[in-house]
Short mmCIF file of C-alpha atoms in Angstrom, two decimals:
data_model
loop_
_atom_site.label_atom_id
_atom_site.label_comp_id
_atom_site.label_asym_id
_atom_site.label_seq_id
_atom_site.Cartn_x
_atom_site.Cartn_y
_atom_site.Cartn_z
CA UNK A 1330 0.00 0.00 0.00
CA UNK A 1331 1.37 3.64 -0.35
CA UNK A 1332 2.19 5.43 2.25
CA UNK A 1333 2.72 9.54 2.80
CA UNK A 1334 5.14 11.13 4.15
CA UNK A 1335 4.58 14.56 6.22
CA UNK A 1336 6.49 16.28 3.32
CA UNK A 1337 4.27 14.92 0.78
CA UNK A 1338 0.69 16.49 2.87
CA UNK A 1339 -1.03 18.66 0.57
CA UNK A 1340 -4.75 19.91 0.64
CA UNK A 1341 -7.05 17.06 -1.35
CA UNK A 1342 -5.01 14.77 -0.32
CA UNK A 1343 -6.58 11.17 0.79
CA UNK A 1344 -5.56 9.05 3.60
CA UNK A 1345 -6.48 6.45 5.89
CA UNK A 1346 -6.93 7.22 9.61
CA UNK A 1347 -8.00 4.94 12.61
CA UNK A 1348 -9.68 2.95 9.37
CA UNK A 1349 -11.46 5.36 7.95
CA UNK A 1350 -10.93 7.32 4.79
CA UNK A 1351 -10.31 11.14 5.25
CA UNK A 1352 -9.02 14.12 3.64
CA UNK A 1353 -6.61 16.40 4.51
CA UNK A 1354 -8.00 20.11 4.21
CA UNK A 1355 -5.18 22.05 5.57
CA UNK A 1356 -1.80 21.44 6.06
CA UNK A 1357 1.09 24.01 8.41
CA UNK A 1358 4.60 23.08 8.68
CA UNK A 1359 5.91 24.07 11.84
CA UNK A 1360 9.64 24.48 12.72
CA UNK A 1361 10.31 25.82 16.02
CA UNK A 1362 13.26 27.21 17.46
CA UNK A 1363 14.06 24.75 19.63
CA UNK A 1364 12.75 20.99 19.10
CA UNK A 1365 11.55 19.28 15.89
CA UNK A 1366 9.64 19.89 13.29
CA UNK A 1367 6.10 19.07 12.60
CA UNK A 1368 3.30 19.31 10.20
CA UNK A 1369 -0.54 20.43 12.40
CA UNK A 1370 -3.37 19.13 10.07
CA UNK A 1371 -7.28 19.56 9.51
CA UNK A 1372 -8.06 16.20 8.13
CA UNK A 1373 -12.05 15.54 7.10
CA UNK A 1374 -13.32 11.88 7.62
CA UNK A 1375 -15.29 10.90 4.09
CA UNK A 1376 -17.28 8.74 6.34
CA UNK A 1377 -18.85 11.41 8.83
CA UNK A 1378 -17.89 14.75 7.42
CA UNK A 1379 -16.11 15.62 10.75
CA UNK A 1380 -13.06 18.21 10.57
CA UNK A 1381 -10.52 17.21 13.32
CA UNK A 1382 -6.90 18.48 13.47
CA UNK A 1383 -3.38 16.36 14.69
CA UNK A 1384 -0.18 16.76 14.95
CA UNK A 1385 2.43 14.79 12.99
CA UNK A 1386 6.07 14.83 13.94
CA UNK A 1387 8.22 15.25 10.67
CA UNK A 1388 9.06 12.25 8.89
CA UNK A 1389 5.75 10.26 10.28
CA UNK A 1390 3.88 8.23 7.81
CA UNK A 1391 0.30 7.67 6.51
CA UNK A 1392 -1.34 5.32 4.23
CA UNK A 1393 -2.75 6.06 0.87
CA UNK A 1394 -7.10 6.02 0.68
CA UNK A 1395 -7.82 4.04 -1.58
CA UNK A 1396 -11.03 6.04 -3.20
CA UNK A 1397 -12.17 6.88 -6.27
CA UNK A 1398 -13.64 10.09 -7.59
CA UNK A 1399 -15.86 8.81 -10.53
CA UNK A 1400 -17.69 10.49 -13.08
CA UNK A 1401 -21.56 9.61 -12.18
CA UNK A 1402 -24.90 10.89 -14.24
CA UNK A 1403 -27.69 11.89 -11.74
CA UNK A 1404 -30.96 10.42 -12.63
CA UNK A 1405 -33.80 10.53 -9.99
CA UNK A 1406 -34.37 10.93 -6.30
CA UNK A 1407 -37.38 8.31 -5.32
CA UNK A 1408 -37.94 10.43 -1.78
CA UNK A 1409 -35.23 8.83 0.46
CA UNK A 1410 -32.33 7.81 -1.74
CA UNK A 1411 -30.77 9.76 -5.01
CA UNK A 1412 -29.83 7.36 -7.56
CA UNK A 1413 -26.41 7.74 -9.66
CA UNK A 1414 -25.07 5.91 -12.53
CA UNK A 1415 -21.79 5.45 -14.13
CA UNK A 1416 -21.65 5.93 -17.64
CA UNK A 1417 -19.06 3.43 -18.68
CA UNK A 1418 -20.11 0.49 -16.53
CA UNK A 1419 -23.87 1.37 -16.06
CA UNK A 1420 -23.47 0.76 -12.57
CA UNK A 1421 -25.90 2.39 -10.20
CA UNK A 1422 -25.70 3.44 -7.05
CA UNK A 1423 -28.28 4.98 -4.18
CA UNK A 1424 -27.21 7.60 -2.22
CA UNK A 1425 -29.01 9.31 0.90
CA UNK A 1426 -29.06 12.19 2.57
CA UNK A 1427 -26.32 11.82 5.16
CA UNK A 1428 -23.98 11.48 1.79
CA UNK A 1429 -25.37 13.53 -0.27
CA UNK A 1430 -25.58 17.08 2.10
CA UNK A 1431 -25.87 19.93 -0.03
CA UNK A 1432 -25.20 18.92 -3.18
CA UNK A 1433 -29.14 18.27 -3.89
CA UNK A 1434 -29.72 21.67 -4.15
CA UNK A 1435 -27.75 21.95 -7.41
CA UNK A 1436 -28.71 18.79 -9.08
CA UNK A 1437 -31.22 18.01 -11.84
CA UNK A 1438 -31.62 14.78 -13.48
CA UNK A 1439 -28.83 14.13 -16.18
CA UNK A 1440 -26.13 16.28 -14.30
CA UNK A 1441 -23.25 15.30 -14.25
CA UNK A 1442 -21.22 14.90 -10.76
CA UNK A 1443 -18.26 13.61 -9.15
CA UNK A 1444 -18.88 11.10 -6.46
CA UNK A 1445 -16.28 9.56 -4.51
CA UNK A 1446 -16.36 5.82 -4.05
CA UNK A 1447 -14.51 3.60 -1.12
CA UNK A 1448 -14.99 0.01 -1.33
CA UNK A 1449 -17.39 0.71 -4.03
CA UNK A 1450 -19.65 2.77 -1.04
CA UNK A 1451 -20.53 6.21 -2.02
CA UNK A 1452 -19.05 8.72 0.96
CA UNK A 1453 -19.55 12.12 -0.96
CA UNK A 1454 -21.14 13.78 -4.16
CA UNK A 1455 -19.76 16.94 -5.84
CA UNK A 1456 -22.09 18.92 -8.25
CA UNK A 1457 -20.55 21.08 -11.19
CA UNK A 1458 -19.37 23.97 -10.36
CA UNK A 1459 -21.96 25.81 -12.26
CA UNK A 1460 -25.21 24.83 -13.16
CA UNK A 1461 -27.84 26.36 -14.96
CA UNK A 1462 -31.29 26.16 -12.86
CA UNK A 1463 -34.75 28.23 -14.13
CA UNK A 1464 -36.45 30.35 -11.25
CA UNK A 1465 -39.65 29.20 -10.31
CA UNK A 1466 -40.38 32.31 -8.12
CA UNK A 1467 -38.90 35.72 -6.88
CA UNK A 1468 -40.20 39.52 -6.51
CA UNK A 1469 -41.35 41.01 -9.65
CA UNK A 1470 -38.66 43.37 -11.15
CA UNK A 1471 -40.11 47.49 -10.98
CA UNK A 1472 -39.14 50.15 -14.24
CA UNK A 1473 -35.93 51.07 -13.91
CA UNK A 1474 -34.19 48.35 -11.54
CA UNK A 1475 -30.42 48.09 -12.58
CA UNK A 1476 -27.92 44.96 -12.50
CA UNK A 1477 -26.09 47.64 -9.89
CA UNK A 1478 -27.29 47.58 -6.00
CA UNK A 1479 -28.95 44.95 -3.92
CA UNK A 1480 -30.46 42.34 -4.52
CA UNK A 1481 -33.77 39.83 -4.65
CA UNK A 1482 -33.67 36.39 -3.28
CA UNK A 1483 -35.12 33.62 -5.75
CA UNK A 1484 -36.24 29.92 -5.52
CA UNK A 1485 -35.35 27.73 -7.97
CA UNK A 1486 -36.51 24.60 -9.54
CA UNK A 1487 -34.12 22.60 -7.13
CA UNK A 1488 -35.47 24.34 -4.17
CA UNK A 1489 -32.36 26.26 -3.56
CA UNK A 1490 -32.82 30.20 -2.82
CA UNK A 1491 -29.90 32.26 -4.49
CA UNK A 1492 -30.13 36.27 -4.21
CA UNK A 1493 -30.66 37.69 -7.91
CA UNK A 1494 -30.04 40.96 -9.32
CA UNK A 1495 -33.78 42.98 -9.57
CA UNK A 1496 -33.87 42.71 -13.13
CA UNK A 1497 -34.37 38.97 -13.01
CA UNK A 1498 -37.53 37.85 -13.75
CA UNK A 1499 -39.50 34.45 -12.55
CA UNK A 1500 -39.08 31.39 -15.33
CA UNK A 1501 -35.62 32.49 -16.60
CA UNK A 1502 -32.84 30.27 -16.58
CA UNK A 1503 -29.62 31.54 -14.36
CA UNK A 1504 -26.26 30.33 -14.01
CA UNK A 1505 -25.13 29.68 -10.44
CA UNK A 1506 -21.82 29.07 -9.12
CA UNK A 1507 -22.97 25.71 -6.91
CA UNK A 1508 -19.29 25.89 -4.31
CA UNK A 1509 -20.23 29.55 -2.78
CA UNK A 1510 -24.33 29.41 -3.86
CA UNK A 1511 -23.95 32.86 -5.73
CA UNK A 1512 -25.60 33.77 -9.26
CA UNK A 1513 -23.19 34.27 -11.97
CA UNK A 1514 -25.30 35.16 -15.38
CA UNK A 1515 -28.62 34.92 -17.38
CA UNK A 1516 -27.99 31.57 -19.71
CA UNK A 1517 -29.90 30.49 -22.76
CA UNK A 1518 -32.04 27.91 -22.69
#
């Protein structure tokens, strides 16, 4: 099995800890003055979603994950599990919410998303970064609103609410940037 070294942490990196798959999200490399060096790192567990830090001396080691991130198609949610399929194999798998977190606000059928697999288990589902979604309802724009100054939050066909600029209108299509929530453009159907 691989192993990491401390000098080879990076953020995205995946490694096994107390049996578990995890992530490291941040990595500091500390050298003090007086003692030996070591590396303080936020790892996430792919199992729970938990964010816990440690402490590794310089030179300790750590296995390699073995997970996959895997091209899946999204195609339906039947109420208590959202069901993914690969497009080489055909392969499906059902996710629920635990896994899934966040991601179902920015998914419609036939998106395509990344989904991390250990031992062929789904632990976590990334949408595209953008995604075009239509707005099912917001404020009605007034004569004379700009793109410039505030704002006007909107629900979209997902369910998510995004703020919009007061020009938008309801059943126009947006394009939203799905890792920070925000709206980016108009987009053509």
């Amino acid at each position: 099995m691989t192993m990491y070294s401390t000098n080879e942490f990076k953020s995205g990196l995946k490694v096994m800890m107390d049996n578990d798959p995890c992530s490291i999200v941040e990595n500091e490399f500390v050298k003090p003055g007086k003692g030996q060096a070591f590396s303080r790192v936020k790892i996430r567990n792919l199992k729970t979603g938990r964010v816990i830090e440690r402490t590794f001396k310089s030179g300790d080691t750590l296995e390699a994950a073995d997970v996959m991130d895997v091209d899946m198609q999204y195609l339906y949610c039947d109420g208590s599990h959202w069901h993914f399929m690969s497009p080489e194999t055909f392969e499906q798998y059902a996710v629920d919410d635990t896994v899934i977190g966040d991601a179902k606000l920015w998914l419609k059928e036939q998106d395509t998303c990344i989904v991390t697999l250990w031992n062929g288990l789904p632990l976590s589902i990334m949408p595209p970064n953008f995604v075009t979604l239509k707005i099912i309802e917001t404020d009605p724009g007034m004569r004379g609103d700009t793109s410039g100054g505030g704002g006007k939050p909107a629900k979209l066909e997902t369910g998510a609410v995004v703020r919009v600029p007061l020009f938008i209108q309801t059943d126009e299509i947006i394009k939203v940037d799905t890792r920070t929530g925000t709206y980016v453009s108009r987009a053509k159907e």
